[in-house]
PDB file of C-alpha atoms in Angstrom:
ATOM      1  CA  MET A  19       0.011   0.068   0.008  1.00  0.00           C
ATOM      2  CA  ILE A  20       1.165   4.133   0.023  1.00  0.00           C
ATOM      3  CA  LYS A  21       1.981   5.273   2.628  1.00  0.00           C
ATOM      4  CA  GLU A  22       0.477   8.976   3.416  1.00  0.00           C
ATOM      5  CA  GLU A  23       3.609   9.776   5.516  1.00  0.00           C
ATOM      6  CA  SER A  24       3.876  13.839   6.482  1.00  0.00           C
ATOM      7  CA  LEU A  25       6.646  16.253   6.888  1.00  0.00           C
ATOM      8  CA  SER A  26       6.335  19.362   9.280  1.00  0.00           C
ATOM      9  CA  GLY A  27       8.639  21.992   6.947  1.00  0.00           C
ATOM     10  CA  PHE A  28       7.109  24.469   9.699  1.00  0.00           C
ATOM     11  CA  ASP A  29       5.948  24.871  13.164  1.00  0.00           C
ATOM     12  CA  SER A  30       2.392  23.569  12.668  1.00  0.00           C
ATOM     13  CA  VAL A  31       2.378  22.960   8.977  1.00  0.00           C
ATOM     14  CA  LYS A  32       2.086  19.795   7.412  1.00  0.00           C
ATOM     15  CA  ILE A  33       2.916  18.342   3.926  1.00  0.00           C
ATOM     16  CA  ASN A  34       1.749  15.221   2.531  1.00  0.00           C
ATOM     17  CA  SER A  35       2.903  13.119   1.133  1.00  0.00           C
ATOM     18  CA  ARG A  36       0.282  13.653  -2.254  1.00  0.00           C
ATOM     19  CA  ALA A  37       1.126  17.169  -1.848  1.00  0.00           C
ATOM     20  CA  ILE A  38       4.785  16.496  -2.382  1.00  0.00           C
ATOM     21  CA  ALA A  39       4.003  14.521  -5.381  1.00  0.00           C
ATOM     22  CA  SER A  40       1.662  16.708  -7.083  1.00  0.00           C
ATOM     23  CA  ILE A  41       4.597  19.529  -7.498  1.00  0.00           C
ATOM     24  CA  ALA A  42       7.072  16.969  -8.304  1.00  0.00           C
ATOM     25  CA  TYR A  43       3.983  15.607 -10.994  1.00  0.00           C
ATOM     26  CA  LEU A  44       4.086  19.464 -12.244  1.00  0.00           C
ATOM     27  CA  ALA A  45       7.309  20.307 -12.124  1.00  0.00           C
ATOM     28  CA  ALA A  46       8.725  17.060 -14.685  1.00  0.00           C
ATOM     29  CA  THR A  47       6.024  17.350 -16.610  1.00  0.00           C
ATOM     30  CA  GLU A  48       6.444  21.014 -17.575  1.00  0.00           C
ATOM     31  CA  ILE A  49       9.743  19.905 -18.688  1.00  0.00           C
ATOM     32  CA  GLU A  50       9.931  19.393 -22.763  1.00  0.00           C
ATOM     33  CA  GLY A  51      10.811  15.601 -23.886  1.00  0.00           C
ATOM     34  CA  VAL A  52       8.938  14.176 -21.349  1.00  0.00           C
ATOM     35  CA  LYS A  53       5.635  12.499 -22.401  1.00  0.00           C
ATOM     36  CA  SER A  54       3.715  11.403 -19.141  1.00  0.00           C
ATOM     37  CA  THR A  55       4.938  10.114 -15.962  1.00  0.00           C
ATOM     38  CA  ALA A  56       4.567   6.115 -16.783  1.00  0.00           C
ATOM     39  CA  LYS A  57       2.437   4.659 -13.379  1.00  0.00           C
ATOM     40  CA  ASP A  58       2.650   0.675 -12.680  1.00  0.00           C
ATOM     41  CA  TYR A  59       0.408  -1.468 -11.393  1.00  0.00           C
ATOM     42  CA  ARG A  60      -0.493  -0.416  -8.325  1.00  0.00           C
ATOM     43  CA  TYR A  61      -1.148   3.041  -9.199  1.00  0.00           C
ATOM     44  CA  ILE A  62      -3.862   1.812 -12.396  1.00  0.00           C
ATOM     45  CA  LEU A  63      -5.138  -0.255  -9.507  1.00  0.00           C
ATOM     46  CA  LEU A  64      -5.917   1.995  -7.303  1.00  0.00           C
ATOM     47  CA  GLU A  65      -7.521   4.831  -9.871  1.00  0.00           C
ATOM     48  CA  ILE A  66      -9.757   1.847 -11.157  1.00  0.00           C
ATOM     49  CA  LEU A  67     -11.004   1.299  -7.575  1.00  0.00           C
ATOM     50  CA  GLY A  68     -11.584   5.406  -7.905  1.00  0.00           C
ATOM     51  CA  ALA A  69      -8.709   7.074  -6.803  1.00  0.00           C
ATOM     52  CA  LYS A  70      -8.086  10.607  -8.393  1.00  0.00           C
ATOM     53  CA  ASN A  71      -4.432  12.137  -8.626  1.00  0.00           C
ATOM     54  CA  GLN A  72      -2.115   9.110  -9.177  1.00  0.00           C
ATOM     55  CA  THR A  73       0.628  10.498 -10.081  1.00  0.00           C
ATOM     56  CA  GLY A  74       2.811   7.607 -10.512  1.00  0.00           C
ATOM     57  CA  ILE A  75       5.545   9.368  -8.340  1.00  0.00           C
ATOM     58  CA  ARG A  76       6.633   7.551  -5.375  1.00  0.00           C
ATOM     59  CA  VAL A  77       7.898   9.810  -2.289  1.00  0.00           C
ATOM     60  CA  LYS A  78       9.018   8.850   0.640  1.00  0.00           C
ATOM     61  CA  PHE A  79      10.523   9.676   3.745  1.00  0.00           C
ATOM     62  CA  ASP A  80      13.998   8.174   5.451  1.00  0.00           C
ATOM     63  CA  LYS A  81      14.330   8.272   9.505  1.00  0.00           C
ATOM     64  CA  ASN A  82      15.841  12.099   9.586  1.00  0.00           C
ATOM     65  CA  ASN A  83      13.287  13.373   7.711  1.00  0.00           C
ATOM     66  CA  ASP A  84      15.016  13.963   4.432  1.00  0.00           C
ATOM     67  CA  VAL A  85      12.420  13.338   1.080  1.00  0.00           C
ATOM     68  CA  LYS A  86      13.586  10.894  -1.702  1.00  0.00           C
ATOM     69  CA  ILE A  87      12.010  10.984  -4.376  1.00  0.00           C
ATOM     70  CA  LYS A  88      11.192   8.684  -7.906  1.00  0.00           C
ATOM     71  CA  ILE A  89       9.703   9.212 -10.976  1.00  0.00           C
ATOM     72  CA  SER A  90       9.037   6.656 -13.417  1.00  0.00           C
ATOM     73  CA  LEU A  91       8.954   9.129 -17.167  1.00  0.00           C
ATOM     74  CA  ILE A  92       8.357   7.892 -20.827  1.00  0.00           C
ATOM     75  CA  VAL A  93      10.021  10.360 -22.914  1.00  0.00           C
ATOM     76  CA  LYS A  94       9.766  11.877 -26.142  1.00  0.00           C
ATOM     77  CA  TYR A  95      11.456  10.328 -28.756  1.00  0.00           C
ATOM     78  CA  GLY A  96      14.864  12.565 -30.148  1.00  0.00           C
ATOM     79  CA  TYR A  97      15.504  14.138 -26.820  1.00  0.00           C
ATOM     80  CA  SER A  98      17.998  13.506 -24.997  1.00  0.00           C
ATOM     81  CA  ILE A  99      17.494  11.229 -22.238  1.00  0.00           C
ATOM     82  CA  PRO A 100      19.861  12.906 -19.909  1.00  0.00           C
ATOM     83  CA  ASP A 101      18.897  16.192 -20.588  1.00  0.00           C
ATOM     84  CA  VAL A 102      15.782  15.762 -19.754  1.00  0.00           C
ATOM     85  CA  ALA A 103      16.257  14.045 -17.214  1.00  0.00           C
ATOM     86  CA  THR A 104      18.849  16.267 -15.301  1.00  0.00           C
ATOM     87  CA  LYS A 105      16.082  18.728 -16.265  1.00  0.00           C
ATOM     88  CA  VAL A 106      13.237  16.968 -14.930  1.00  0.00           C
ATOM     89  CA  GLN A 107      15.117  16.579 -11.290  1.00  0.00           C
ATOM     90  CA  GLU A 108      16.190  20.663 -11.175  1.00  0.00           C
ATOM     91  CA  ASN A 109      12.789  22.223 -11.501  1.00  0.00           C
ATOM     92  CA  VAL A 110      11.036  18.946  -9.158  1.00  0.00           C
ATOM     93  CA  TYR A 111      14.325  20.320  -6.601  1.00  0.00           C
ATOM     94  CA  LYS A 112      13.601  23.585  -7.384  1.00  0.00           C
ATOM     95  CA  ALA A 113       9.922  24.069  -7.422  1.00  0.00           C
ATOM     96  CA  LEU A 114       9.909  21.364  -3.819  1.00  0.00           C
ATOM     97  CA  GLU A 115      12.183  23.631  -2.116  1.00  0.00           C
ATOM     98  CA  LYS A 116      10.207  26.901  -3.584  1.00  0.00           C
ATOM     99  CA  MET A 117       6.487  26.083  -2.906  1.00  0.00           C
ATOM    100  CA  ALA A 118       6.871  23.636  -0.130  1.00  0.00           C
ATOM    101  CA  GLY A 119      10.979  24.870   1.464  1.00  0.00           C
ATOM    102  CA  ILE A 120      11.369  21.208   1.436  1.00  0.00           C
ATOM    103  CA  ASN A 121      14.840  20.013   1.086  1.00  0.00           C
ATOM    104  CA  VAL A 122      15.098  16.616  -0.828  1.00  0.00           C
ATOM    105  CA  LYS A 123      18.010  14.682  -0.712  1.00  0.00           C
ATOM    106  CA  ASP A 124      17.378  12.400  -4.167  1.00  0.00           C
ATOM    107  CA  ILE A 125      15.646  12.372  -7.151  1.00  0.00           C
ATOM    108  CA  ASP A 126      16.113   9.380  -8.653  1.00  0.00           C
ATOM    109  CA  ILE A 127      14.121   9.583 -12.569  1.00  0.00           C
ATOM    110  CA  ASN A 128      13.769   6.555 -14.193  1.00  0.00           C
ATOM    111  CA  VAL A 129      12.959   6.174 -17.815  1.00  0.00           C
ATOM    112  CA  ARG A 130      10.842   3.111 -18.750  1.00  0.00           C
ATOM    113  CA  GLY A 131       9.585   4.512 -22.309  1.00  0.00           C
ATOM    114  CA  VAL A 132      10.146   6.451 -25.392  1.00  0.00           C
ATOM    115  CA  GLU A 133       7.044   7.382 -26.882  1.00  0.00           C
ATOM    116  CA  ARG A 134       6.654   9.867 -29.817  1.00  0.00           C
TER     117      ARG A 134
ATOM    118  CA  MET B  26      13.757 -10.324   2.518  1.00  0.00           C
ATOM    119  CA  LYS B  27      10.860  -8.129   4.276  1.00  0.00           C
ATOM    120  CA  PHE B  28       9.067  -9.472   6.574  1.00  0.00           C
ATOM    121  CA  PHE B  29       5.753  -9.299   4.894  1.00  0.00           C
ATOM    122  CA  THR B  30       7.458 -11.771   1.840  1.00  0.00           C
ATOM    123  CA  ILE B  31       8.465 -14.322   3.710  1.00  0.00           C
ATOM    124  CA  LEU B  32       4.961 -13.947   5.525  1.00  0.00           C
ATOM    125  CA  GLY B  33       3.164 -14.133   1.611  1.00  0.00           C
ATOM    126  CA  VAL B  34       5.497 -16.403   0.898  1.00  0.00           C
ATOM    127  CA  THR B  35       4.939 -19.246   2.975  1.00  0.00           C
ATOM    128  CA  PHE B  36       1.210 -18.825   2.763  1.00  0.00           C
ATOM    129  CA  TYR B  37       1.340 -18.913  -1.039  1.00  0.00           C
ATOM    130  CA  VAL B  38       3.834 -22.068  -0.370  1.00  0.00           C
ATOM    131  CA  VAL B  39       1.293 -23.018   1.713  1.00  0.00           C
ATOM    132  CA  ILE B  40      -1.971 -22.861  -0.211  1.00  0.00           C
ATOM    133  CA  ILE B  41      -0.797 -24.589  -3.545  1.00  0.00           C
ATOM    134  CA  SER B  42       0.936 -27.252  -1.271  1.00  0.00           C
ATOM    135  CA  LEU B  43      -2.327 -27.837   0.004  1.00  0.00           C
ATOM    136  CA  ILE B  44      -3.751 -27.899  -2.634  1.00  0.00           C
ATOM    137  CA  GLY B  45      -1.255 -29.816  -4.356  1.00  0.00           C
ATOM    138  CA  ILE B  46      -1.819 -32.383  -1.891  1.00  0.00           C
ATOM    139  CA  LEU B  47      -5.711 -32.773  -2.124  1.00  0.00           C
ATOM    140  CA  ALA B  48      -4.977 -32.946  -6.078  1.00  0.00           C
ATOM    141  CA  ILE B  49      -2.593 -36.431  -5.827  1.00  0.00           C
ATOM    142  CA  LEU B  50      -5.538 -37.529  -3.410  1.00  0.00           C
ATOM    143  CA  PHE B  51      -8.139 -37.171  -5.053  1.00  0.00           C
ATOM    144  CA  SER B  52      -6.452 -38.875  -8.414  1.00  0.00           C
ATOM    145  CA  ALA B  53      -5.302 -41.750  -6.292  1.00  0.00           C
ATOM    146  CA  HIS B  54      -8.706 -42.599  -5.418  1.00  0.00           C
ATOM    147  CA  ILE B  55      -7.564 -42.457  -1.835  1.00  0.00           C
ATOM    148  CA  LEU B  56     -10.172 -38.963  -0.811  1.00  0.00           C
ATOM    149  CA  PRO B  57     -13.442 -40.067  -1.511  1.00  0.00           C
ATOM    150  CA  VAL B  58     -15.911 -38.259  -3.484  1.00  0.00           C
ATOM    151  CA  GLN B  59     -18.506 -38.287  -1.463  1.00  0.00           C
ATOM    152  CA  ASP B  60     -16.902 -36.809   1.319  1.00  0.00           C
ATOM    153  CA  VAL B  61     -15.014 -34.441  -1.302  1.00  0.00           C
ATOM    154  CA  ASN B  62     -19.279 -33.973  -2.413  1.00  0.00           C
ATOM    155  CA  ILE B  63     -20.474 -33.579   1.394  1.00  0.00           C
ATOM    156  CA  LEU B  64     -17.517 -30.923   2.271  1.00  0.00           C
ATOM    157  CA  LEU B  65     -17.920 -29.076  -0.597  1.00  0.00           C
ATOM    158  CA  GLU B  66     -21.779 -28.747   0.620  1.00  0.00           C
ATOM    159  CA  GLN B  67     -21.573 -27.829   3.926  1.00  0.00           C
ATOM    160  CA  LEU B  68     -19.297 -25.306   2.656  1.00  0.00           C
ATOM    161  CA  TYR B  69     -21.490 -24.185   0.184  1.00  0.00           C
ATOM    162  CA  ASN B  70     -24.044 -23.975   3.069  1.00  0.00           C
ATOM    163  CA  ASP B  71     -22.228 -22.031   6.007  1.00  0.00           C
ATOM    164  CA  GLY B  72     -22.243 -18.428   6.334  1.00  0.00           C
ATOM    165  CA  SER B  73     -19.086 -17.829   7.745  1.00  0.00           C
ATOM    166  CA  SER B  74     -16.893 -20.688   5.171  1.00  0.00           C
ATOM    167  CA  ARG B  75     -17.692 -19.132   2.508  1.00  0.00           C
ATOM    168  CA  LEU B  76     -16.872 -16.355   3.785  1.00  0.00           C
ATOM    169  CA  ILE B  77     -13.203 -17.919   4.648  1.00  0.00           C
ATOM    170  CA  ILE B  78     -13.158 -18.749   1.569  1.00  0.00           C
ATOM    171  CA  GLY B  79     -14.071 -15.625  -0.028  1.00  0.00           C
ATOM    172  CA  LEU B  80     -11.632 -13.766   1.815  1.00  0.00           C
ATOM    173  CA  VAL B  81      -8.330 -16.554   1.516  1.00  0.00           C
ATOM    174  CA  SER B  82      -9.199 -16.078  -2.081  1.00  0.00           C
ATOM    175  CA  ALA B  83      -8.710 -11.996  -2.357  1.00  0.00           C
ATOM    176  CA  LEU B  84      -5.887 -12.550  -0.917  1.00  0.00           C
ATOM    177  CA  LEU B  85      -4.892 -14.451  -2.635  1.00  0.00           C
ATOM    178  CA  ILE B  86      -5.344 -11.935  -6.083  1.00  0.00           C
ATOM    179  CA  LEU B  87      -3.337  -9.755  -4.602  1.00  0.00           C
ATOM    180  CA  LEU B  88      -0.675 -11.838  -3.927  1.00  0.00           C
ATOM    181  CA  GLY B  89      -0.439 -13.496  -6.727  1.00  0.00           C
ATOM    182  CA  PHE B  90      -0.771  -9.314  -8.265  1.00  0.00           C
ATOM    183  CA  SER B  91       2.323  -8.937  -5.627  1.00  0.00           C
ATOM    184  CA  PHE B  92       4.822 -12.093  -6.760  1.00  0.00           C
ATOM    185  CA  ALA B  93       4.278 -10.101 -10.059  1.00  0.00           C
ATOM    186  CA  GLN B  94       5.233  -7.144  -9.227  1.00  0.00           C
ATOM    187  CA  LEU B  95       8.153  -8.563  -7.455  1.00  0.00           C
ATOM    188  CA  ILE B  96       9.083 -10.165  -9.391  1.00  0.00           C
ATOM    189  CA  LEU B  97       8.775  -7.786 -12.894  1.00  0.00           C
ATOM    190  CA  GLY B  98      10.178  -5.536 -10.730  1.00  0.00           C
ATOM    191  CA  LYS B  99      14.007  -7.126  -9.857  1.00  0.00           C
ATOM    192  CA  MET B 100      13.723  -8.253 -13.870  1.00  0.00           C
ATOM    193  CA  GLN B 101      13.327  -4.632 -14.746  1.00  0.00           C
ATOM    194  CA  LYS B 102      15.719  -3.692 -11.559  1.00  0.00           C
ATOM    195  CA  GLU B 103      18.572  -5.744 -13.699  1.00  0.00           C
ATOM    196  CA  ARG B 104      17.442  -4.320 -17.334  1.00  0.00           C
ATOM    197  CA  THR B 105      18.282  -0.666 -17.267  1.00  0.00           C
ATOM    198  CA  ILE B 106      21.537   1.197 -17.988  1.00  0.00           C
ATOM    199  CA  ALA B 107      22.108   3.644 -14.621  1.00  0.00           C
ATOM    200  CA  PHE B 108      23.999   7.463 -14.252  1.00  0.00           C
ATOM    201  CA  ASN B 109      24.406   9.688 -10.973  1.00  0.00           C
ATOM    202  CA  SER B 110      23.637  12.652 -11.013  1.00  0.00           C
ATOM    203  CA  PRO B 111      24.351  15.770  -8.968  1.00  0.00           C
ATOM    204  CA  THR B 112      20.720  14.980  -7.937  1.00  0.00           C
ATOM    205  CA  GLY B 113      20.213  11.618  -7.212  1.00  0.00           C
ATOM    206  CA  ARG B 114      20.056   8.002  -9.578  1.00  0.00           C
ATOM    207  CA  VAL B 115      19.105   7.939 -12.897  1.00  0.00           C
ATOM    208  CA  THR B 116      18.041   4.640 -15.066  1.00  0.00           C
ATOM    209  CA  VAL B 117      16.802   4.293 -17.620  1.00  0.00           C
ATOM    210  CA  ALA B 118      15.017   0.882 -18.852  1.00  0.00           C
ATOM    211  CA  LEU B 119      16.219  -1.253 -21.530  1.00  0.00           C
ATOM    212  CA  SER B 120      12.758  -1.436 -22.686  1.00  0.00           C
ATOM    213  CA  ALA B 121      12.765   2.172 -23.161  1.00  0.00           C
ATOM    214  CA  VAL B 122      15.926   2.047 -25.498  1.00  0.00           C
ATOM    215  CA  GLU B 123      14.553  -0.866 -27.419  1.00  0.00           C
ATOM    216  CA  ASP B 124      12.273   1.729 -28.016  1.00  0.00           C
ATOM    217  CA  LEU B 125      13.933   4.137 -28.777  1.00  0.00           C
ATOM    218  CA  ILE B 126      16.041   1.537 -31.330  1.00  0.00           C
ATOM    219  CA  ARG B 127      12.842   0.671 -33.325  1.00  0.00           C
ATOM    220  CA  ARG B 128      11.353   4.657 -33.363  1.00  0.00           C
ATOM    221  CA  MET B 129      14.903   5.071 -35.791  1.00  0.00           C
ATOM    222  CA  CYS B 130      14.884   2.423 -37.106  1.00  0.00           C
ATOM    223  CA  SER B 131      11.280   2.985 -38.609  1.00  0.00           C
ATOM    224  CA  SER B 132      12.275   6.030 -40.963  1.00  0.00           C
ATOM    225  CA  ILE B 133      14.528   3.551 -43.466  1.00  0.00           C
ATOM    226  CA  PRO B 134      12.101   2.787 -45.527  1.00  0.00           C
ATOM    227  CA  GLU B 135      14.783  -1.175 -46.681  1.00  0.00           C
ATOM    228  CA  VAL B 136      14.014  -2.394 -43.240  1.00  0.00           C
ATOM    229  CA  LYS B 137      10.825  -3.838 -43.013  1.00  0.00           C
ATOM    230  CA  GLU B 138      10.656  -5.575 -39.362  1.00  0.00           C
ATOM    231  CA  LEU B 139      12.483  -5.085 -36.265  1.00  0.00           C
ATOM    232  CA  ARG B 140      13.425  -6.072 -33.154  1.00  0.00           C
ATOM    233  CA  PRO B 141      15.705  -5.145 -30.383  1.00  0.00           C
ATOM    234  CA  TYR B 142      17.190  -6.685 -28.332  1.00  0.00           C
ATOM    235  CA  VAL B 143      19.594  -4.195 -25.778  1.00  0.00           C
ATOM    236  CA  ILE B 144      21.816  -6.086 -22.614  1.00  0.00           C
ATOM    237  CA  ALA B 145      24.425  -3.534 -20.140  1.00  0.00           C
ATOM    238  CA  GLY B 146      27.114  -5.325 -19.468  1.00  0.00           C
ATOM    239  CA  LYS B 147      30.990  -4.834 -18.831  1.00  0.00           C
ATOM    240  CA  ARG B 148      32.243  -4.815 -22.314  1.00  0.00           C
ATOM    241  CA  GLY B 149      29.726  -2.199 -22.468  1.00  0.00           C
ATOM    242  CA  ILE B 150      25.970  -1.581 -24.697  1.00  0.00           C
ATOM    243  CA  GLU B 151      25.237  -4.450 -26.824  1.00  0.00           C
ATOM    244  CA  ILE B 152      22.084  -4.738 -30.052  1.00  0.00           C
ATOM    245  CA  ASP B 153      20.774  -6.847 -31.310  1.00  0.00           C
ATOM    246  CA  LEU B 154      18.991  -6.516 -34.578  1.00  0.00           C
ATOM    247  CA  LYS B 155      16.741  -8.789 -35.319  1.00  0.00           C
ATOM    248  CA  VAL B 156      15.395  -7.615 -39.793  1.00  0.00           C
ATOM    249  CA  ILE B 157      13.251  -8.383 -41.937  1.00  0.00           C
ATOM    250  CA  LEU B 158      14.215  -6.861 -44.793  1.00  0.00           C
ATOM    251  CA  ARG B 159      12.564  -6.111 -48.505  1.00  0.00           C
ATOM    252  CA  SER B 160      14.458  -7.035 -51.086  1.00  0.00           C
ATOM    253  CA  GLU B 161      16.129  -5.680 -53.529  1.00  0.00           C
ATOM    254  CA  ILE B 162      18.696  -3.921 -51.197  1.00  0.00           C
ATOM    255  CA  ASN B 163      22.348  -3.492 -50.574  1.00  0.00           C
ATOM    256  CA  ILE B 164      22.867  -5.924 -48.352  1.00  0.00           C
ATOM    257  CA  PRO B 165      26.386  -4.278 -47.054  1.00  0.00           C
ATOM    258  CA  GLU B 166      25.878  -1.243 -47.545  1.00  0.00           C
ATOM    259  CA  LEU B 167      22.697  -1.238 -45.697  1.00  0.00           C
ATOM    260  CA  THR B 168      23.246  -2.423 -42.736  1.00  0.00           C
ATOM    261  CA  THR B 169      26.411  -0.999 -41.897  1.00  0.00           C
ATOM    262  CA  ARG B 170      24.181   2.116 -42.499  1.00  0.00           C
ATOM    263  CA  LEU B 171      21.806   0.925 -39.666  1.00  0.00           C
ATOM    264  CA  GLN B 172      25.085   0.094 -37.363  1.00  0.00           C
ATOM    265  CA  ASP B 173      25.995   2.789 -37.621  1.00  0.00           C
ATOM    266  CA  LEU B 174      22.810   5.047 -37.274  1.00  0.00           C
ATOM    267  CA  VAL B 175      22.405   3.000 -34.459  1.00  0.00           C
ATOM    268  CA  LYS B 176      25.456   3.523 -32.756  1.00  0.00           C
ATOM    269  CA  ASN B 177      25.912   7.700 -33.058  1.00  0.00           C
ATOM    270  CA  ARG B 178      21.694   8.085 -31.875  1.00  0.00           C
ATOM    271  CA  LEU B 179      22.103   6.228 -29.028  1.00  0.00           C
ATOM    272  CA  GLN B 180      25.411   7.972 -28.512  1.00  0.00           C
ATOM    273  CA  ASP B 181      23.617  11.653 -29.590  1.00  0.00           C
ATOM    274  CA  LEU B 182      20.007  10.832 -27.169  1.00  0.00           C
ATOM    275  CA  LEU B 183      21.760   8.638 -24.503  1.00  0.00           C
ATOM    276  CA  GLY B 184      24.696  11.000 -23.549  1.00  0.00           C
ATOM    277  CA  VAL B 185      27.038   7.365 -23.148  1.00  0.00           C
ATOM    278  CA  ASP B 186      31.087   7.103 -23.427  1.00  0.00           C
ATOM    279  CA  GLU B 187      30.487   3.218 -23.369  1.00  0.00           C
ATOM    280  CA  GLN B 188      31.204   1.464 -25.807  1.00  0.00           C
ATOM    281  CA  ILE B 189      28.537   0.752 -28.222  1.00  0.00           C
ATOM    282  CA  ILE B 190      28.164  -2.504 -30.130  1.00  0.00           C
ATOM    283  CA  VAL B 191      25.936  -2.983 -32.745  1.00  0.00           C
ATOM    284  CA  ARG B 192      25.086  -6.892 -34.038  1.00  0.00           C
ATOM    285  CA  ILE B 193      22.710  -7.699 -36.447  1.00  0.00           C
ATOM    286  CA  HIS B 194      21.140 -10.521 -38.200  1.00  0.00           C
ATOM    287  CA  ILE B 195      18.884 -10.474 -41.177  1.00  0.00           C
ATOM    288  CA  ALA B 196      16.198 -13.021 -40.603  1.00  0.00           C
ATOM    289  CA  LYS B 197      14.389 -13.073 -43.475  1.00  0.00           C
ATOM    290  CA  ILE B 198      13.950 -11.081 -46.765  1.00  0.00           C
ATOM    291  CA  VAL B 199      10.839 -10.181 -48.922  1.00  0.00           C
ATOM    292  CA  SER B 200      10.700  -9.594 -52.168  1.00  0.00           C
ATOM    293  CA  THR B 201       8.464  -6.737 -53.181  1.00  0.00           C
ATOM    294  CA  GLU B 202       7.771  -8.505 -56.459  1.00  0.00           C
ATOM    295  CA  GLU B 203       6.236 -10.992 -54.511  1.00  0.00           C
ATOM    296  CA  LYS B 204       4.062  -8.672 -53.607  1.00  0.00           C
ATOM    297  CA  ASP B 205       3.378  -7.043 -56.501  1.00  0.00           C
ATOM    298  CA  LYS B 206       2.320 -11.224 -58.038  1.00  0.00           C
ATOM    299  CA  LYS B 207       0.437 -12.120 -55.489  1.00  0.00           C
ATOM    300  CA  GLY B 208      -1.373  -8.016 -56.577  1.00  0.00           C
ATOM    301  CA  LYS B 209      -1.542  -8.419 -59.405  1.00  0.00           C
ATOM    302  CA  LYS B 210      -3.145 -12.516 -59.516  1.00  0.00           C
ATOM    303  CA  GLU B 211      -5.750 -10.751 -56.034  1.00  0.00           C
ATOM    304  CA  PHE B 212      -6.520  -8.440 -59.204  1.00  0.00           C
ATOM    305  CA  GLU B 213      -7.222 -11.133 -61.380  1.00  0.00           C
ATOM    306  CA  LYS B 214      -8.810 -12.945 -59.048  1.00  0.00           C
ATOM    307  CA  THR B 215     -11.920 -10.135 -58.250  1.00  0.00           C
ATOM    308  CA  PRO B 216     -14.992 -11.404 -59.786  1.00  0.00           C
ATOM    309  CA  THR B 217     -16.690 -10.554 -62.069  1.00  0.00           C
ATOM    310  CA  ILE B 218     -20.712 -10.633 -62.528  1.00  0.00           C
ATOM    311  CA  PRO B 219     -21.680 -14.177 -64.938  1.00  0.00           C
ATOM    312  CA  PHE B 220     -22.636 -12.619 -69.049  1.00  0.00           C
ATOM    313  CA  SER B 221     -21.629  -9.582 -68.146  1.00  0.00           C
ATOM    314  CA  GLY B 222     -20.662  -9.359 -71.274  1.00  0.00           C
ATOM    315  CA  PHE B 223     -24.606  -9.998 -72.638  1.00  0.00           C
TER     316      PHE B 223
END
């Protein structure tokens, strides 16, 4: 199951992992060369069961409350995969820092396919 | 291995073994069919037994999905190209590289079909291309062109410095003439209205 973990970024503000995933999703998909995020069967199953906003992005918190994000991507054909991946990492990092005040420890990108 | 994985595997093995033992007993005529009938009837009529069976079945389905994900996930983990960047790790599934090669080669009209298989090892990236070509082509020239295209484009798009080895296996050559003949025959075979001349 997908854990719903929260991070205390400020005195009394808790940010849900879904919100972090949504910010990361928006930041990732606005990069040119990204076709979409790739979803595994769990997210598809959850969507069938009626769950909304399944982005296919995994957010994990370790013991020190550091955030780790795993993004699976489908890249558009013709774009350099390392360039797109690096741009996505940078944009997600900036967006999370700006919108949620979170310093992400790792942003792992997994390119799962290439489409036109 | 995680605790829940061990628990799941144990549960699955026990259930499958039980089914297997019952099937063996049934096939060896050790388990009388009357007893099986009585047991099934009892289970069918008893509400709590039905509930338990339903729950166990749902659990089995969930376990099946989890195992599929576990196995496929492991397979996927093994078949990737990875490199590190300052903000994290980037992995490219080899199936994505295969997609890329397929799309690259779709622009070559002489290639009718292409099936790539990519292996990432110590020697670099090894690519096996199984191709079906159209006839009336210069095979050495085309294969060299294909190898150069795949190598150069992959180096550009993946940004890898490792050696890329492209092996081509021509599986079939499809004649364009045969196609034309077939087309003509089909044209000749087109039904005409009998006595239409009268």
